[in-house]
mmCIF file of C-alpha atoms in Angstrom:
data_model
loop_
_atom_site.group_PDB
_atom_site.id
_atom_site.type_symbol
_atom_site.label_atom_id
_atom_site.label_comp_id
_atom_site.label_asym_id
_atom_site.label_seq_id
_atom_site.Cartn_x
_atom_site.Cartn_y
_atom_site.Cartn_z
ATOM 1 C CA MET A 1 144.745 112.739 147.931
ATOM 2 C CA PHE A 2 142.095 110.471 149.421
ATOM 3 C CA THR A 3 141.840 110.831 153.206
ATOM 4 C CA LEU A 4 139.749 109.013 155.791
ATOM 5 C CA ASP A 5 139.109 110.388 159.245
ATOM 6 C CA GLN A 6 137.300 108.418 161.976
ATOM 7 C CA LEU A 7 135.443 106.458 159.316
ATOM 8 C CA ARG A 8 132.830 103.952 160.405
ATOM 9 C CA PHE A 9 130.354 101.801 158.497
ATOM 10 C CA THR A 10 127.769 99.670 160.262
ATOM 11 C CA LEU A 11 125.040 97.351 159.044
ATOM 12 C CA GLY A 12 122.451 96.847 161.719
ATOM 13 C CA GLN A 13 124.350 96.137 164.931
ATOM 14 C CA ARG A 14 127.446 94.952 163.091
ATOM 15 C CA CYS A 15 130.413 97.227 162.418
ATOM 16 C CA LEU A 16 131.878 96.244 159.046
ATOM 17 C CA LEU A 17 134.591 98.898 158.916
ATOM 18 C CA GLN A 18 136.309 101.237 161.344
ATOM 19 C CA ALA A 19 139.346 103.305 160.328
ATOM 20 C CA SER A 20 140.655 106.184 162.426
ATOM 21 C CA ALA A 21 142.975 107.649 159.772
ATOM 22 C CA LEU A 22 144.134 106.592 156.322
ATOM 23 C CA ASP A 23 145.348 108.345 153.213
ATOM 24 C CA PHE A 24 145.948 107.235 149.635
ATOM 25 C CA ALA A 25 148.390 109.297 147.594
ATOM 26 C CA PRO A 26 148.451 109.640 143.788
ATOM 27 C CA GLY A 27 151.179 107.981 141.756
ATOM 28 C CA LYS A 28 151.211 104.844 143.921
ATOM 29 C CA VAL A 29 149.630 101.399 143.921
ATOM 30 C CA HIS A 30 147.920 100.795 147.266
ATOM 31 C CA GLY A 31 147.065 97.154 147.978
ATOM 32 C CA LEU A 32 144.215 96.247 150.345
ATOM 33 C CA ILE A 33 144.952 92.837 151.850
ATOM 34 C CA GLY A 34 143.397 90.562 154.479
ATOM 35 C CA HIS A 35 141.189 87.520 154.813
ATOM 36 C CA ASN A 36 137.649 87.273 153.421
ATOM 37 C CA GLY A 37 135.266 89.526 155.319
ATOM 38 C CA SER A 38 138.021 91.759 156.663
ATOM 39 C CA GLY A 39 136.510 94.923 155.156
ATOM 40 C CA LYS A 40 138.562 95.355 151.971
ATOM 41 C CA SER A 41 135.655 95.580 149.515
ATOM 42 C CA THR A 42 133.626 97.640 151.988
ATOM 43 C CA LEU A 43 136.428 100.208 152.147
ATOM 44 C CA LEU A 44 136.709 100.310 148.367
ATOM 45 C CA LYS A 45 132.945 100.780 147.931
ATOM 46 C CA LEU A 46 132.983 103.649 150.411
ATOM 47 C CA LEU A 47 135.811 105.301 148.481
ATOM 48 C CA ALA A 48 133.836 104.784 145.269
ATOM 49 C CA ARG A 49 130.664 106.265 146.829
ATOM 50 C CA GLN A 50 128.837 103.005 146.223
ATOM 51 C CA MET A 51 127.943 103.125 149.927
ATOM 52 C CA GLN A 52 127.758 105.954 152.449
ATOM 53 C CA PRO A 53 129.695 105.863 155.750
ATOM 54 C CA THR A 54 127.716 105.702 158.964
ATOM 55 C CA SER A 55 129.993 108.318 160.501
ATOM 56 C CA GLY A 56 133.343 110.003 159.922
ATOM 57 C CA ARG A 57 134.719 111.875 156.944
ATOM 58 C CA LEU A 58 135.869 110.770 153.509
ATOM 59 C CA SER A 59 137.536 113.426 151.391
ATOM 60 C CA LEU A 60 139.414 113.920 148.152
ATOM 61 C CA ASP A 61 141.823 116.847 147.992
ATOM 62 C CA ALA A 62 140.432 118.095 151.337
ATOM 63 C CA ARG A 63 136.883 118.141 149.943
ATOM 64 C CA ALA A 64 134.184 115.819 151.287
ATOM 65 C CA LEU A 65 133.133 113.172 148.769
ATOM 66 C CA SER A 66 129.495 114.089 149.400
ATOM 67 C CA GLU A 67 130.151 117.529 147.908
ATOM 68 C CA PHE A 68 130.994 116.146 144.454
ATOM 69 C CA GLY A 69 128.367 115.845 141.741
ATOM 70 C CA ASN A 70 128.139 112.419 140.122
ATOM 71 C CA ARG A 71 129.818 113.339 136.850
ATOM 72 C CA GLU A 72 132.401 115.503 138.605
ATOM 73 C CA PHE A 73 133.291 112.617 140.901
ATOM 74 C CA ALA A 74 133.537 110.207 137.963
ATOM 75 C CA ARG A 75 136.069 112.521 136.326
ATOM 76 C CA ALA A 76 138.266 112.096 139.404
ATOM 77 C CA VAL A 77 137.586 108.498 140.469
ATOM 78 C CA ALA A 78 136.924 105.373 138.393
ATOM 79 C CA TYR A 79 135.659 102.148 140.003
ATOM 80 C CA LEU A 80 135.815 98.576 138.716
ATOM 81 C CA PRO A 81 133.628 96.211 140.784
ATOM 82 C CA GLN A 82 134.508 92.629 141.580
ATOM 83 C CA HIS A 83 131.700 91.311 139.374
ATOM 84 C CA LEU A 84 131.918 93.005 135.994
ATOM 85 C CA PRO A 85 128.712 94.196 134.334
ATOM 86 C CA ALA A 86 127.572 92.415 131.210
ATOM 87 C CA ALA A 87 129.013 93.722 127.968
ATOM 88 C CA GLU A 88 126.724 91.873 125.569
ATOM 89 C CA ALA A 89 127.263 92.643 121.888
ATOM 90 C CA LEU A 90 129.777 95.410 122.689
ATOM 91 C CA THR A 91 133.119 95.551 120.949
ATOM 92 C CA GLY A 92 136.216 96.488 122.871
ATOM 93 C CA ARG A 93 136.248 99.999 121.420
ATOM 94 C CA GLU A 94 132.550 100.528 122.209
ATOM 95 C CA LEU A 95 133.131 99.515 125.830
ATOM 96 C CA VAL A 96 136.150 101.800 126.151
ATOM 97 C CA ALA A 97 134.044 104.651 124.739
ATOM 98 C CA PHE A 98 131.642 104.361 127.683
ATOM 99 C CA GLY A 99 134.467 105.746 129.807
ATOM 100 C CA ARG A 100 133.882 109.156 128.211
ATOM 101 C CA TYR A 101 130.329 109.500 129.560
ATOM 102 C CA PRO A 102 131.354 111.758 132.519
ATOM 103 C CA TRP A 103 132.752 114.278 130.031
ATOM 104 C CA HIS A 104 129.920 114.645 127.522
ATOM 105 C CA GLY A 105 126.878 113.114 129.235
ATOM 106 C CA LEU A 106 124.363 110.645 127.888
ATOM 107 C CA LEU A 107 123.105 112.754 125.000
ATOM 108 C CA GLY A 108 126.280 114.655 124.163
ATOM 109 C CA ARG A 109 128.127 113.846 120.961
ATOM 110 C CA PRO A 110 131.689 112.548 121.336
ATOM 111 C CA GLY A 111 134.238 114.919 119.885
ATOM 112 C CA ALA A 112 137.856 114.787 118.823
ATOM 113 C CA GLU A 113 139.050 114.932 122.431
ATOM 114 C CA ASP A 114 136.928 111.900 123.294
ATOM 115 C CA GLU A 115 138.216 109.939 120.310
ATOM 116 C CA ALA A 116 141.802 110.788 121.246
ATOM 117 C CA ALA A 117 141.219 109.643 124.839
ATOM 118 C CA ILE A 118 139.748 106.343 123.615
ATOM 119 C CA GLU A 119 142.626 105.624 121.243
ATOM 120 C CA ARG A 120 145.165 106.576 123.908
ATOM 121 C CA ALA A 121 143.560 104.227 126.442
ATOM 122 C CA ILE A 122 143.576 101.373 123.938
ATOM 123 C CA ALA A 123 147.234 102.015 123.135
ATOM 124 C CA LEU A 124 148.283 102.230 126.803
ATOM 125 C CA THR A 125 146.640 98.896 127.602
ATOM 126 C CA HIS A 126 147.828 97.221 124.364
ATOM 127 C CA THR A 127 144.265 96.197 123.507
ATOM 128 C CA GLU A 128 144.337 97.168 119.825
ATOM 129 C CA ALA A 129 143.799 93.534 118.827
ATOM 130 C CA PHE A 130 140.552 93.415 120.836
ATOM 131 C CA ALA A 131 139.101 96.761 119.758
ATOM 132 C CA ASP A 132 136.808 95.250 117.138
ATOM 133 C CA GLN A 133 136.093 91.985 118.942
ATOM 134 C CA GLN A 134 133.069 91.418 121.146
ATOM 135 C CA VAL A 135 134.124 91.741 124.776
ATOM 136 C CA ASP A 136 132.241 88.628 125.900
ATOM 137 C CA THR A 137 134.287 86.476 123.514
ATOM 138 C CA LEU A 138 137.621 87.497 125.087
ATOM 139 C CA SER A 139 139.543 85.567 127.709
ATOM 140 C CA GLY A 140 139.485 86.707 131.329
ATOM 141 C CA GLY A 141 142.815 88.499 131.107
ATOM 142 C CA GLU A 142 141.885 90.169 127.829
ATOM 143 C CA ARG A 143 138.570 91.381 129.261
ATOM 144 C CA GLN A 144 140.327 92.861 132.303
ATOM 145 C CA ARG A 145 142.658 94.830 130.050
ATOM 146 C CA VAL A 146 139.722 96.198 128.026
ATOM 147 C CA TRP A 147 137.905 97.241 131.212
ATOM 148 C CA LEU A 148 141.088 98.927 132.412
ATOM 149 C CA ALA A 149 141.202 100.758 129.083
ATOM 150 C CA MET A 150 137.667 101.999 129.746
ATOM 151 C CA LEU A 151 138.767 103.361 133.145
ATOM 152 C CA LEU A 152 141.721 105.109 131.519
ATOM 153 C CA ALA A 153 139.463 106.666 128.882
ATOM 154 C CA GLN A 154 137.446 108.073 131.782
ATOM 155 C CA GLY A 155 140.432 110.302 132.539
ATOM 156 C CA SER A 156 140.191 109.830 136.307
ATOM 157 C CA ARG A 157 143.075 110.393 138.704
ATOM 158 C CA TYR A 158 142.210 107.419 140.901
ATOM 159 C CA LEU A 159 141.354 103.850 139.885
ATOM 160 C CA LEU A 160 139.597 101.614 142.421
ATOM 161 C CA LEU A 161 139.885 97.927 141.512
ATOM 162 C CA ASP A 162 138.017 95.257 143.485
ATOM 163 C CA GLU A 163 139.725 91.864 143.081
ATOM 164 C CA PRO A 164 140.557 92.271 139.383
ATOM 165 C CA LEU A 165 142.632 89.058 139.503
ATOM 166 C CA ALA A 166 139.778 86.802 140.595
ATOM 167 C CA ALA A 167 139.345 83.805 138.273
ATOM 168 C CA LEU A 168 142.497 84.644 136.278
ATOM 169 C CA ASP A 169 145.332 82.155 135.898
ATOM 170 C CA ILE A 170 148.746 83.121 137.226
ATOM 171 C CA ALA A 171 150.056 84.294 133.846
ATOM 172 C CA HIS A 172 147.146 86.697 133.390
ATOM 173 C CA GLN A 173 147.382 87.828 137.030
ATOM 174 C CA ILE A 174 150.984 88.877 136.468
ATOM 175 C CA GLU A 175 150.060 90.515 133.164
ATOM 176 C CA VAL A 176 147.340 92.613 134.779
ATOM 177 C CA MET A 177 149.523 93.607 137.750
ATOM 178 C CA GLU A 178 152.399 94.582 135.453
ATOM 179 C CA LEU A 179 149.970 96.815 133.576
ATOM 180 C CA VAL A 180 148.497 98.316 136.760
ATOM 181 C CA SER A 181 151.946 99.141 138.143
ATOM 182 C CA HIS A 182 153.111 100.630 134.842
ATOM 183 C CA LEU A 183 150.014 102.821 134.479
ATOM 184 C CA SER A 184 150.289 104.129 138.032
ATOM 185 C CA HIS A 185 153.938 105.060 137.803
ATOM 186 C CA THR A 186 153.955 106.460 134.273
ATOM 187 C CA LEU A 187 150.651 108.396 134.457
ATOM 188 C CA GLY A 188 150.772 109.363 138.133
ATOM 189 C CA LEU A 189 147.528 107.534 138.900
ATOM 190 C CA GLY A 190 146.551 106.595 142.414
ATOM 191 C CA ILE A 191 145.428 102.969 142.266
ATOM 192 C CA ILE A 192 143.715 101.213 145.179
ATOM 193 C CA ILE A 193 143.363 97.504 144.562
ATOM 194 C CA VAL A 194 141.921 94.606 146.567
ATOM 195 C CA LEU A 195 144.217 91.577 146.399
ATOM 196 C CA HIS A 196 144.269 88.121 147.975
ATOM 197 C CA ASP A 197 147.722 86.966 146.884
ATOM 198 C CA ILE A 198 150.193 88.462 149.358
ATOM 199 C CA ASN A 199 153.160 87.746 147.093
ATOM 200 C CA LEU A 200 151.668 89.603 144.125
ATOM 201 C CA ALA A 201 150.671 92.414 146.477
ATOM 202 C CA ALA A 202 154.193 92.693 147.859
ATOM 203 C CA ARG A 203 155.756 92.563 144.407
ATOM 204 C CA TYR A 204 153.611 95.156 142.643
ATOM 205 C CA CYS A 205 152.191 97.487 145.318
ATOM 206 C CA ASP A 206 154.005 100.520 146.714
ATOM 207 C CA ARG A 207 152.035 100.377 149.955
ATOM 208 C CA LEU A 208 149.920 97.761 151.687
ATOM 209 C CA VAL A 209 146.962 98.272 154.010
ATOM 210 C CA ALA A 210 146.014 95.149 155.967
ATOM 211 C CA LEU A 211 142.515 94.847 157.380
ATOM 212 C CA HIS A 212 141.241 92.398 159.966
ATOM 213 C CA SER A 213 137.660 92.207 161.241
ATOM 214 C CA GLY A 214 136.880 95.609 159.770
ATOM 215 C CA LYS A 215 139.838 97.407 161.321
ATOM 216 C CA VAL A 216 143.187 98.515 159.928
ATOM 217 C CA LEU A 217 145.667 96.067 161.411
ATOM 218 C CA ALA A 218 148.850 97.314 159.751
ATOM 219 C CA GLU A 219 150.009 99.513 156.906
ATOM 220 C CA GLY A 220 153.308 100.316 155.269
ATOM 221 C CA ALA A 221 155.730 99.442 152.500
ATOM 222 C CA PRO A 222 155.787 95.776 151.426
ATOM 223 C CA ASP A 223 159.249 95.243 152.920
ATOM 224 C CA GLU A 224 157.890 96.353 156.306
ATOM 225 C CA MET A 225 154.863 94.072 156.096
ATOM 226 C CA MET A 226 156.565 90.928 154.813
ATOM 227 C CA ASN A 227 157.586 89.377 158.106
ATOM 228 C CA PRO A 228 156.223 86.242 159.833
ATOM 229 C CA ALA A 229 154.734 88.060 162.835
ATOM 230 C CA THR A 230 152.756 90.598 160.780
ATOM 231 C CA LEU A 231 151.565 87.972 158.291
ATOM 232 C CA LYS A 232 150.383 85.738 161.161
ATOM 233 C CA ASP A 233 148.394 88.657 162.585
ATOM 234 C CA ILE A 234 146.816 89.362 159.188
ATOM 235 C CA TYR A 235 145.984 85.847 158.002
ATOM 236 C CA GLY A 236 146.099 83.744 161.171
ATOM 237 C CA VAL A 237 148.519 81.343 159.488
ATOM 238 C CA GLU A 238 152.184 80.705 160.245
ATOM 239 C CA MET A 239 154.248 81.880 157.277
ATOM 240 C CA GLN A 240 157.908 81.863 156.427
ATOM 241 C CA VAL A 241 159.386 84.728 154.425
ATOM 242 C CA ILE A 242 162.066 83.657 151.962
ATOM 243 C CA THR A 243 164.454 85.962 150.125
ATOM 244 C CA PRO A 244 165.530 84.289 146.845
ATOM 245 C CA ALA A 245 169.257 84.041 146.199
ATOM 246 C CA HIS A 246 168.909 86.198 143.062
ATOM 247 C CA GLY A 247 167.732 89.084 145.272
ATOM 248 C CA GLN A 248 164.183 89.468 143.967
ATOM 249 C CA GLN A 249 161.100 90.226 146.041
ATOM 250 C CA GLN A 250 160.641 88.259 149.246
ATOM 251 C CA ILE A 251 158.174 85.391 149.089
ATOM 252 C CA ALA A 252 155.825 84.269 151.860
ATOM 253 C CA VAL A 253 154.987 80.582 152.109
ATOM 254 C CA PRO A 254 152.812 78.788 154.716
ATOM 255 C CA VAL A 255 154.820 76.818 157.261
#
């Protein structure tokens, strides 16, 4: 699993993240929550090796992340940034195929195993209808599903998703979270996802990690975190937690 020990990241004189101990297990959806600037994306970028910690240790399966080669690390961890790269003139299938780069390199020829991984990823994300369409012509929700298919084709054990719901309407947000939860629980993937909507986080995540001013404020199961006192500490806003009569997930609403 991913483990963090006495992790610290500073920029100049400013400490952007400080975490004494955290772990992220496979087979679960871990939601990173908190206000803007709380350190969520910084933590995700450190896990993705997009940035290097100032001090402390980051490890995967008891092995320091710095010990992994680039392609070896990509076979274990896939990262989707908040701002997606351009996919000009690429079809859905061509984009998904890029996920196989860590396995055959830039000049290697894709083989039967690569083709099978691509088709499996497309099937798992139900993106068959977009396989031959240009990615830039798809809606926001459709594009997110194709990018998720690319991560699945990569064959990694961990998916790191930075605000994948940004700019999506509520219907597509639910669609993407349903897919993320299903993939984690059926394939045993560890998924670490940055979310702003506390209700979607509580509904679809197995565990929540709340950050505030670069520090871990609270962590635990959604049922443990969904209470007015904890939510006030996280967001600085009075919230009421309502349990619907039909017994579904609790809902937090500002007072």
